[in-house]
Amino acid sequence: MKLATLPDGSRDGWLVVVSRDLKGAASAGKLAQSMQEALDGWDEIHADLQALYEDLNLGKAAGSFRFDPKVALAPLPRAYQWLDASAFLSHGVLMQRALGLEVSPQVDAKPLMYQGGSDDFLGPCAPACFPSEAHGIDFEGEFGVILADTPMGVSAEAAEASIRLVVQLNDWSLRGLAKREMASGFGFLQAKPSTAFAPVAVTPDELGPAWVDGRIKLPLNVTWNGETFGNPDGGKMDYRFGQLIAHAAATRRLRAGTILGTGTVSNADAEAVGSACVSERRALDAIAGREPTAFLRYGDRVRMEALGPDGQALFGAIDQVVSA
Amino acid sequence: MKLATLPDGSRDGWLVVVSRDLKGAASAGKLAQSMQEALDGWDEIHADLQALYEDLNLGKAAGSFRFDPKVALAPLPRAYQWLDASAFLSHGVLMQRALGLEVSPQVDAKPLMYQGGSDDFLGPCAPACFPSEAHGIDFEGEFGVILADTPMGVSAEAAEASIRLVVQLNDWSLRGLAKREMASGFGFLQAKPSTAFAPVAVTPDELGPAWVDGRIKLPLNVTWNGETFGNPDGGKMDYRFGQLIAHAAATRRLRAGTILGTGTVSNADAEAVGSACVSERRALDAIAGREPTAFLRYGDRVRMEALGPDGQALFGAIDQVVSA
């Protein structure tokens, strides 16, 4: 099943079911007005949403209309929780080198994860506005999951049953502000402005064979001003989602609608497959003795999409222009 | 005006207006079903809520009933954003000493602030459940504000116009998990389980002369198992709320319902007035050469309240028992 949120003038937008090919949509209005409402009542309405989705795919849904992913809001325009991991250790290694920090990532250690701002997510084609080019504007291409209520202390084995939806996102970052915030011990705040999301959230079954071992085994295709920047594979995540969820829920329960990101998708052969953020490329530049790739400027355009089994963009595309 | 959220079986509860003496309440149902709805539409409904509040204080509100603060939920049972500062530098100095870190707090530097989890706040008398006593269970008595939509780049001077409500809270902390999370650079996650709130949120005018210089000039009275633990004064905050809001909004706008905390209320004469968290007391113990005060155990009870101009608890009381 595929779901999206369209603008209707309200803060939470209007929940629609989207056809598998992203061409058509139908209002979920009678079942849930908003994505959060659907997640709050998932067990009661899930089957009816699924039936509507199947009708829509067969061209039998009453009142269906053409879906325009460009006007979609983030699937959750605002959420009660946004947690972002750093679950590709090759990214951590490169970033630590780039920041001049000690390199010591270990899969057997606790995953790195930060609490992000969730009050104001960006739609897939919304302008990405930042106060200054001097802050080191960077993108971070990621996948993520949206969770059901999850008990405190859930095991990694049981945790994946909490996954309701899969999403694709860009965790915009201001690198020039990150180092001081990391050194403070309090973590990212100004360095992590609003995150953007691809238009469509999908149930895990939509990934078919790409949903495997608690991971999303798909290349994330990133272009910057129309040129390919990277196609790293989400399947090479060093933790399963279950491990990440268990880490987040170790000392508190997580409530429905919690979004959990993978961190920048990154592969060990980044020189070959490219990267999903500029900082990682800069680290590669430094290691290779190249001039550092510059961060983004106003007017730059970033597009991210992941192609599903049918060769179509599974979640739709993020396609944003950086703006003042 | 005073507002609270009562349980009704829903995740967001039921918004009520509470009388100044906290004895009576009336449903805000026709104006806003939930606190978030009231904050989303504040400009449109504020005057009507205020009129209902005045009727309630005069005993003229139809359908009013006895208010029981013990059953109240947090004013926002879940919120889209929770930011917590460390705005009392005397606390920072003592905590840094206790953690063996370099001491370098400066009022002219950027304030310390972390992004907290906001999906699952605790009501004032809900049990405070933690997975292990070995994690160093600690309370942090604080004040906070709830904001309207606030633009990116707002000045400290303009920012206080965004303050809609004032709250009192306990930012429960697991000290044994904090040091590693601070060292990771990603900030607090497992070390900061669900935060608890006093039952009543109030408009700033309710503080009378205690709302001064962008600060809450009231002692926060903290008792631990019935014994006074501290009465530090919120008026001695080293930043005004406007400075804290401007810091939070430097690279992104803040949406309605954002909660911003002061961090542990702390005064330079902590040996005399006491503290609002155990860690600070332990730092004082170390400096004085005393045995360290132990962290909390299951069954311990923590009460926090701030008395208003009339000698009554302005926000009601937080009164929780620590539990497995």
XYZ file of C-alpha atoms in Angstrom:
648
model
C 0.000 0.000 0.000
C 1.157 3.518 -0.787
C 0.059 6.620 1.100
C 0.671 10.338 0.701
C -0.431 13.629 2.193
C -1.804 16.391 -0.021
C -2.200 20.043 0.928
C -5.640 21.204 2.057
C -4.738 24.334 3.997
C -4.449 22.503 7.306
C -1.207 21.825 9.152
C -1.529 18.055 8.761
C -2.820 17.937 5.201
C -5.139 15.351 3.705
C -4.382 11.623 3.584
C -4.683 9.887 0.221
C -4.059 6.352 -0.966
C -1.781 6.359 -4.034
C -1.769 3.735 -6.773
C 1.277 1.485 -7.180
C 2.362 3.378 -10.308
C 1.893 6.747 -8.505
C -0.483 7.893 -11.236
C -3.742 7.883 -9.312
C -4.956 8.698 -5.819
C -8.101 8.426 -3.757
C -9.057 10.196 -0.564
C -8.735 8.181 2.620
C -11.078 10.717 4.169
C -13.664 8.386 5.648
C -10.995 6.169 7.191
C -8.503 8.769 8.414
C -8.203 12.465 7.711
C -4.461 12.630 8.216
C -1.459 10.303 8.161
C -1.073 10.642 11.934
C -4.705 9.652 12.408
C -4.105 6.582 10.221
C -1.061 5.618 12.293
C -2.925 6.210 15.571
C -5.710 3.874 14.480
C -3.766 1.589 12.136
C -5.033 -1.709 13.488
C -8.647 -0.675 12.969
C -8.379 0.897 9.518
C -5.452 -0.824 7.852
C -7.540 -3.474 6.101
C -9.952 -0.896 4.703
C -7.096 1.266 3.437
C -5.600 -1.808 1.792
C -8.907 -2.617 0.098
C -9.125 0.945 -1.202
C -5.563 0.610 -2.504
C -6.438 -2.562 -4.373
C -9.523 -0.949 -5.907
C -7.411 2.023 -6.941
C -4.843 -0.212 -8.660
C -7.687 -1.895 -10.554
C -9.133 1.476 -11.593
C -12.236 0.799 -9.506
C -11.890 3.349 -6.701
C -14.744 5.860 -6.775
C -13.629 9.494 -6.898
C -10.024 8.713 -7.791
C -7.965 11.452 -9.405
C -4.546 12.041 -10.948
C -1.795 12.084 -8.294
C 0.655 14.967 -8.571
C 3.672 14.099 -6.412
C 5.121 17.585 -6.897
C 2.476 19.199 -4.705
C 2.536 16.536 -1.991
C 3.536 17.438 1.548
C 5.825 15.202 3.568
C 3.888 12.008 4.400
C 3.843 13.315 7.979
C 4.074 17.117 7.644
C 4.781 17.215 11.374
C 5.518 14.252 13.612
C 5.829 13.582 17.317
C 9.262 12.048 16.984
C 12.106 11.957 14.472
C 15.137 9.857 15.315
C 18.048 9.513 12.953
C 20.753 6.879 13.194
C 24.151 6.642 11.580
C 23.739 3.031 10.537
C 26.201 2.826 7.644
C 29.543 2.593 9.343
C 31.506 3.395 6.194
C 29.898 6.849 6.385
C 30.966 7.202 10.010
C 34.546 6.243 9.196
C 34.777 8.781 6.381
C 33.041 11.538 8.358
C 35.280 11.025 11.355
C 38.325 11.274 9.098
C 36.907 14.414 7.495
C 36.283 15.994 10.907
C 39.710 14.994 12.144
C 38.240 12.800 14.880
C 39.439 9.475 16.171
C 38.079 6.633 14.031
C 36.493 3.863 16.064
C 33.180 2.631 14.652
C 32.144 -0.855 15.704
C 29.077 -2.818 14.672
C 28.983 -4.475 18.067
C 28.782 -1.106 19.814
C 25.549 0.788 20.318
C 24.408 2.534 17.140
C 24.772 6.286 16.908
C 21.401 8.015 16.867
C 20.224 11.573 17.406
C 16.882 13.132 18.228
C 15.864 15.491 15.422
C 13.313 18.269 15.066
C 9.982 17.001 13.764
C 7.640 19.991 13.902
C 8.148 21.171 10.331
C 9.026 18.645 7.636
C 9.412 19.682 4.006
C 7.513 18.234 1.077
C 9.466 16.628 -1.779
C 9.586 19.721 -4.007
C 9.437 22.481 -1.392
C 12.287 24.995 -1.500
C 15.001 24.174 1.019
C 15.615 27.515 2.757
C 18.737 28.242 4.788
C 19.963 31.498 6.286
C 23.498 31.421 4.869
C 25.577 29.619 2.249
C 28.494 29.997 4.664
C 27.032 27.335 6.972
C 28.147 24.477 4.724
C 24.819 23.377 3.245
C 24.732 19.623 2.651
C 22.192 16.938 1.833
C 21.989 13.475 3.389
C 20.090 10.875 1.385
C 18.456 8.294 3.623
C 15.724 5.743 4.037
C 13.534 5.516 7.119
C 10.626 3.737 8.747
C 7.500 4.948 10.533
C 6.567 2.999 13.638
C 3.533 1.821 15.551
C 3.425 2.083 19.343
C 6.515 0.240 20.549
C 7.078 -0.863 24.145
C 10.085 0.154 26.214
C 12.723 -2.544 26.168
C 11.548 -4.216 22.969
C 14.055 -6.731 21.620
C 15.737 -6.262 18.253
C 14.023 -9.491 17.142
C 10.522 -8.266 18.038
C 11.015 -4.634 17.032
C 10.543 -4.968 13.287
C 6.885 -5.867 13.849
C 6.476 -2.174 14.735
C 7.335 -1.001 11.244
C 4.239 0.352 9.522
C 5.671 2.341 6.613
C 8.938 2.904 4.774
C 10.014 6.366 3.631
C 12.838 8.076 1.752
C 14.233 11.370 3.026
C 16.847 14.086 2.837
C 18.230 15.080 6.236
C 19.466 18.579 5.306
C 22.538 19.510 7.324
C 24.611 22.610 7.987
C 28.106 21.203 8.372
C 29.697 24.422 9.535
C 27.500 24.362 12.643
C 27.845 20.654 13.409
C 31.307 20.422 14.880
C 30.640 22.881 17.711
C 27.309 21.229 18.512
C 28.896 17.781 18.585
C 31.688 19.061 20.841
C 29.098 20.547 23.229
C 27.810 17.057 24.014
C 24.216 18.258 23.538
C 24.073 17.113 19.898
C 22.713 18.678 16.731
C 20.239 21.555 16.787
C 21.076 24.467 14.479
C 23.066 22.034 12.307
C 19.925 20.077 11.434
C 17.208 22.219 9.854
C 13.961 20.786 8.478
C 14.164 17.351 6.867
C 12.512 16.690 3.488
C 10.605 13.551 2.480
C 9.755 11.803 -0.775
C 6.015 12.082 -1.452
C 4.932 8.497 -0.873
C 5.215 6.290 2.214
C 4.830 2.581 1.491
C 4.140 -0.556 3.488
C 7.181 -2.885 3.570
C 5.517 -5.455 1.271
C 5.712 -2.907 -1.565
C 9.470 -3.357 -1.558
C 9.156 -7.004 -2.556
C 12.588 -8.654 -2.520
C 14.189 -5.302 -1.677
C 12.854 -5.628 1.894
C 15.331 -8.131 3.256
C 17.125 -8.794 6.551
C 15.505 -5.732 8.123
C 17.060 -3.519 5.466
C 16.078 -1.706 2.275
C 18.124 -3.284 -0.484
C 17.821 -0.542 -3.091
C 20.267 1.963 -4.534
C 19.453 5.528 -3.551
C 20.003 7.590 -6.682
C 21.229 11.098 -5.914
C 21.760 13.804 -8.541
C 23.109 17.298 -7.884
C 22.344 19.911 -10.531
C 21.391 17.102 -12.877
C 24.599 15.105 -12.538
C 24.795 11.745 -10.820
C 26.366 12.123 -7.384
C 25.879 8.636 -5.986
C 23.881 5.422 -6.026
C 24.784 3.756 -2.718
C 22.854 0.641 -1.735
C 20.609 0.745 1.346
C 20.981 -3.010 1.735
C 24.499 -2.568 3.055
C 23.308 -1.012 6.323
C 25.427 -2.322 9.195
C 22.447 -2.697 11.538
C 18.988 -4.067 10.855
C 16.080 -1.750 11.575
C 15.198 -3.992 14.519
C 18.484 -3.153 16.204
C 17.956 0.553 15.655
C 14.420 0.452 17.043
C 15.543 -1.520 20.100
C 18.251 1.071 20.742
C 15.719 3.906 20.569
C 13.274 2.094 22.864
C 15.798 1.010 25.488
C 14.644 3.467 28.160
C 11.243 4.651 26.902
C 8.357 3.522 24.787
C 7.981 4.985 21.290
C 4.594 6.229 20.219
C 2.822 5.734 16.897
C 4.180 7.920 14.137
C 7.787 7.882 15.324
C 10.042 8.214 12.264
C 13.417 6.480 12.418
C 16.039 7.222 9.751
C 19.015 5.171 8.647
C 21.481 8.031 8.412
C 23.264 8.772 5.149
C 23.265 5.731 2.893
C 26.911 4.862 2.375
C 28.880 1.945 0.971
C 32.476 0.934 1.541
C 33.187 1.327 -2.189
C 32.083 4.960 -2.165
C 34.673 5.985 -4.749
C 32.918 3.632 -7.178
C 29.206 4.017 -6.276
C 29.318 7.600 -5.074
C 27.883 9.137 -1.927
C 24.593 10.481 -0.603
C 26.124 13.598 0.986
C 28.803 16.124 0.098
C 30.706 15.693 3.345
C 31.450 12.082 2.521
C 32.675 13.119 -0.938
C 34.897 15.733 0.709
C 36.354 13.060 2.943
C 37.085 10.973 -0.150
C 38.601 14.062 -1.788
C 40.912 14.536 1.178
C 41.988 10.905 1.193
C 42.614 11.019 -2.573
C 44.425 14.368 -2.397
C 41.807 16.114 -4.577
C 40.479 19.655 -4.185
C 37.514 19.468 -1.783
C 34.086 19.439 -3.398
C 32.300 22.655 -2.387
C 29.098 22.571 -0.349
C 25.806 23.679 -1.895
C 24.973 27.178 -3.100
C 21.626 28.913 -3.427
C 19.971 27.752 -6.633
C 21.455 24.259 -6.515
C 19.053 21.430 -7.204
C 19.129 18.024 -5.487
C 17.102 15.034 -6.634
C 16.864 11.710 -4.841
C 14.880 8.624 -5.752
C 14.983 4.867 -5.370
C 13.683 2.678 -8.178
C 11.441 -0.196 -7.183
C 11.156 -3.654 -8.752
C 9.230 -2.177 -11.714
C 11.882 0.454 -12.468
C 9.640 3.278 -11.236
C 10.490 5.596 -8.352
C 9.141 3.601 -5.425
C 8.547 6.581 -3.104
C 8.413 9.256 -5.808
C 11.285 11.719 -5.990
C 12.679 14.382 -3.714
C 13.539 17.281 -6.041
C 14.397 20.505 -4.240
C 16.140 23.780 -4.942
C 18.314 25.357 -2.256
C 17.093 28.828 -1.426
C 17.716 31.826 0.824
C -5.602 32.060 31.798
C -4.953 28.519 32.946
C -5.367 25.443 30.771
C -5.059 21.701 31.348
C -5.621 18.436 29.533
C -7.819 15.734 31.060
C -7.949 12.092 30.010
C -10.751 11.035 27.671
C -9.284 7.864 26.191
C -7.724 9.667 23.239
C -4.012 10.236 22.738
C -4.336 14.012 23.001
C -6.859 14.202 25.830
C -9.472 16.857 26.379
C -8.689 20.559 26.789
C -10.181 22.328 29.811
C -9.935 25.843 31.163
C -8.970 25.780 34.857
C -9.884 28.419 37.414
C -7.149 30.575 38.909
C -7.375 28.678 42.234
C -7.230 25.305 40.364
C -10.493 24.249 42.017
C -12.804 24.339 39.010
C -12.652 23.563 35.318
C -14.807 23.917 32.235
C -14.548 22.167 28.904
C -12.997 24.160 26.084
C -14.659 21.678 23.757
C -16.457 24.078 21.442
C -13.342 26.198 21.007
C -10.659 23.507 20.792
C -10.745 19.812 21.537
C -7.080 19.531 22.456
C -4.252 21.760 23.628
C -2.503 21.401 20.265
C -5.665 22.489 18.487
C -5.824 25.543 20.751
C -2.201 26.411 19.972
C -2.721 25.860 16.240
C -5.635 28.280 16.220
C -4.647 30.518 19.134
C -5.210 33.855 17.435
C -8.790 32.932 16.576
C -9.876 31.364 19.871
C -7.722 32.996 22.510
C -10.228 35.730 23.359
C -13.075 33.229 23.755
C -10.953 30.984 25.973
C -10.075 34.025 28.081
C -13.760 34.943 28.411
C -14.552 31.401 29.528
C -11.718 31.627 32.063
C -13.131 34.841 33.490
C -16.614 33.336 33.750
C -15.120 30.306 35.475
C -13.316 32.468 38.030
C -16.604 34.246 38.758
C -18.443 30.945 39.154
C -20.530 31.698 36.074
C -19.250 29.116 33.586
C -21.997 26.691 32.566
C -21.124 23.040 33.097
C -18.086 23.714 35.256
C -16.861 20.926 37.515
C -14.284 20.244 40.212
C -10.746 20.100 38.760
C -8.659 17.140 39.918
C -5.022 17.908 39.038
C -3.978 14.364 40.000
C -5.669 12.816 36.979
C -4.520 15.463 34.501
C -2.306 14.514 31.587
C 0.639 16.668 30.575
C -0.760 19.913 29.106
C 0.507 18.575 25.749
C 0.477 14.778 26.122
C 2.518 14.629 22.916
C 4.116 17.558 21.133
C 5.802 18.203 17.812
C 8.909 19.631 19.427
C 10.632 19.653 22.801
C 13.821 21.653 23.167
C 15.655 21.908 26.443
C 18.327 24.452 27.232
C 20.891 24.601 29.998
C 20.232 28.220 30.828
C 21.457 28.350 34.429
C 25.197 28.468 34.099
C 25.811 27.632 37.748
C 24.291 24.234 36.933
C 26.612 23.821 33.975
C 29.668 24.666 36.060
C 28.757 22.142 38.737
C 27.784 19.426 36.241
C 30.996 19.847 34.295
C 32.972 19.526 37.501
C 30.973 16.435 38.458
C 31.600 14.834 35.060
C 35.291 15.714 35.167
C 34.999 17.950 32.117
C 36.680 21.238 31.397
C 34.715 24.134 32.883
C 34.086 26.941 30.428
C 30.532 28.303 30.563
C 30.080 31.807 29.203
C 26.906 33.859 29.032
C 28.131 35.524 25.855
C 28.497 32.143 24.132
C 25.604 30.354 22.436
C 23.321 28.668 24.953
C 23.468 24.902 25.289
C 20.263 23.267 24.070
C 19.268 19.752 23.104
C 16.421 18.286 21.077
C 14.359 15.990 23.286
C 11.767 13.304 22.660
C 8.236 14.677 22.641
C 6.026 11.763 21.633
C 5.138 10.587 25.120
C 5.020 13.092 27.965
C 3.997 12.074 31.474
C 1.179 13.598 33.493
C 1.978 15.155 36.869
C 1.176 12.092 38.955
C 1.928 9.302 36.489
C 4.441 6.711 37.635
C 7.935 7.431 36.309
C 9.032 4.059 34.885
C 12.665 3.218 34.165
C 14.265 -0.081 33.208
C 17.024 -0.103 35.829
C 18.034 1.649 39.049
C 21.616 1.167 37.884
C 21.213 3.861 35.216
C 21.498 6.691 37.736
C 17.885 7.894 37.877
C 17.715 11.640 38.418
C 15.134 14.414 38.253
C 15.627 17.879 36.750
C 13.192 20.540 37.915
C 12.599 23.168 35.263
C 10.302 25.793 33.873
C 9.419 26.082 30.205
C 7.377 27.945 27.621
C 5.102 26.818 24.798
C 5.453 28.786 21.586
C 3.393 30.031 18.677
C 4.688 29.753 15.106
C 8.055 31.506 15.168
C 9.968 32.568 12.044
C 13.487 31.446 11.231
C 16.002 34.073 12.271
C 13.758 35.784 14.819
C 15.670 38.239 17.030
C 15.947 37.741 20.773
C 14.047 41.008 21.179
C 11.102 39.892 19.044
C 11.073 36.254 20.137
C 9.253 36.632 23.435
C 6.104 37.632 21.570
C 5.933 33.947 20.560
C 5.398 32.770 24.116
C 1.839 31.508 24.562
C 2.032 29.496 27.765
C 4.350 28.852 30.695
C 4.815 25.360 32.127
C 6.675 23.572 34.913
C 8.349 20.244 34.222
C 10.632 17.443 35.346
C 13.148 16.372 32.708
C 13.834 12.854 34.001
C 17.417 11.812 33.269
C 19.486 8.644 33.401
C 22.917 9.935 34.355
C 24.732 6.667 33.836
C 23.844 6.777 30.144
C 24.566 10.460 29.593
C 28.331 10.576 29.517
C 28.682 8.131 26.629
C 25.939 9.883 24.655
C 27.552 13.273 25.191
C 30.943 11.898 24.128
C 29.383 10.486 20.928
C 28.567 14.012 19.744
C 25.028 12.917 18.848
C 23.582 14.081 22.190
C 21.094 12.584 24.603
C 18.734 9.789 23.623
C 18.562 6.869 26.054
C 19.684 9.255 28.823
C 16.504 11.307 28.475
C 13.331 9.252 28.924
C 9.844 10.802 29.006
C 9.537 14.224 30.592
C 6.761 14.976 33.128
C 4.729 18.176 33.360
C 2.782 19.967 36.084
C -0.943 19.812 35.320
C -1.632 23.419 34.401
C -0.145 25.598 31.649
C -0.655 29.325 32.213
C -0.461 32.466 30.122
C 2.459 34.692 31.180
C 0.147 37.332 32.718
C -0.815 34.785 35.406
C 2.693 35.101 36.815
C 2.148 38.776 37.658
C 5.391 40.308 38.914
C 7.092 36.899 38.693
C 7.186 37.272 34.881
C 10.077 39.682 34.557
C 12.980 40.258 32.166
C 11.959 37.248 30.081
C 12.349 35.002 33.095
C 10.194 33.233 35.700
C 11.127 34.770 39.023
C 9.789 32.059 41.311
C 11.455 29.487 43.546
C 10.938 25.939 42.296
C 10.239 23.876 45.398
C 11.547 20.335 45.117
C 10.975 17.630 47.723
C 12.374 14.090 47.587
C 10.583 11.537 49.749
C 8.927 14.381 51.597
C 12.096 16.278 52.478
C 13.029 19.608 50.991
C 15.730 19.161 48.384
C 15.910 22.651 46.924
C 14.143 25.921 46.253
C 16.266 27.537 43.519
C 14.941 30.711 41.915
C 13.979 30.656 38.220
C 14.580 34.387 38.010
C 18.336 33.834 38.110
C 18.388 32.304 34.623
C 21.475 33.523 32.745
C 19.588 33.979 29.468
C 16.163 35.459 28.844
C 13.657 33.235 27.067
C 14.001 35.495 24.011
C 17.656 34.543 23.682
C 16.846 30.852 23.964
C 14.071 31.054 21.354
C 16.313 32.988 18.950
C 18.985 30.307 19.347
C 16.487 27.552 18.543
C 15.125 29.427 15.521
C 18.493 30.420 14.020
C 18.325 27.975 11.090
C 14.661 26.895 10.986
C 11.231 28.136 11.889
C 9.543 26.717 14.988
C 5.950 25.577 14.705
C 3.109 26.139 17.137
C 3.269 23.940 20.193
C 7.055 23.856 20.435
C 8.006 23.466 24.111
C 11.250 25.087 25.241
C 12.662 24.273 28.683
C 15.077 26.241 30.839
C 17.198 23.308 31.941
C 17.620 22.530 35.625
C 16.879 25.571 37.743
C 20.087 26.331 39.574
C 21.479 29.175 41.645
C 25.060 30.095 42.444
C 24.322 29.698 46.173
C 23.194 26.100 45.707
C 24.607 25.016 49.074
C 22.153 27.434 50.683
C 19.040 27.150 48.479
C 19.482 23.566 47.367
C 19.258 22.058 43.916
C 16.657 20.801 41.445
C 18.566 17.638 40.509
C 20.644 15.041 42.319
C 23.641 15.391 40.014
C 24.144 18.972 41.076
C 23.966 17.918 44.723
C 26.546 15.231 44.006
C 28.819 17.843 42.496
C 28.410 19.929 45.643
C 29.113 16.806 47.715
C 32.341 16.238 45.817
C 33.461 19.836 46.225
C 32.650 19.734 49.958
C 34.276 16.331 50.439
C 30.981 14.673 51.492
C 29.776 11.191 50.619
C 27.941 11.431 47.283
C 24.155 11.579 47.509
C 22.772 8.420 45.888
C 20.564 8.589 42.810
C 16.894 7.603 43.022
C 15.550 4.136 43.796
C 12.277 2.515 42.846
C 9.590 3.741 45.210
C 11.116 7.170 45.681
C 8.737 10.089 45.438
C 9.537 13.473 43.893
C 7.335 16.540 44.230
C 7.885 19.866 42.491
C 5.803 23.009 42.626
C 6.146 26.760 42.336
C 3.968 28.986 44.480
C 2.337 31.934 42.753
C 1.583 35.399 44.140
C -1.338 33.989 46.172
C 0.743 31.277 47.834
C -0.952 28.526 45.829
C 0.842 26.174 43.424
C 0.732 28.212 40.226
C 0.945 25.231 37.840
C -0.271 22.581 40.281
C 2.266 20.027 41.483
C 4.320 17.322 39.876
C 4.159 14.405 42.335
C 5.524 11.150 40.968
C 6.779 7.826 42.242
C 9.754 6.167 40.552
C 8.819 2.728 39.310
C 10.136 -0.303 37.447
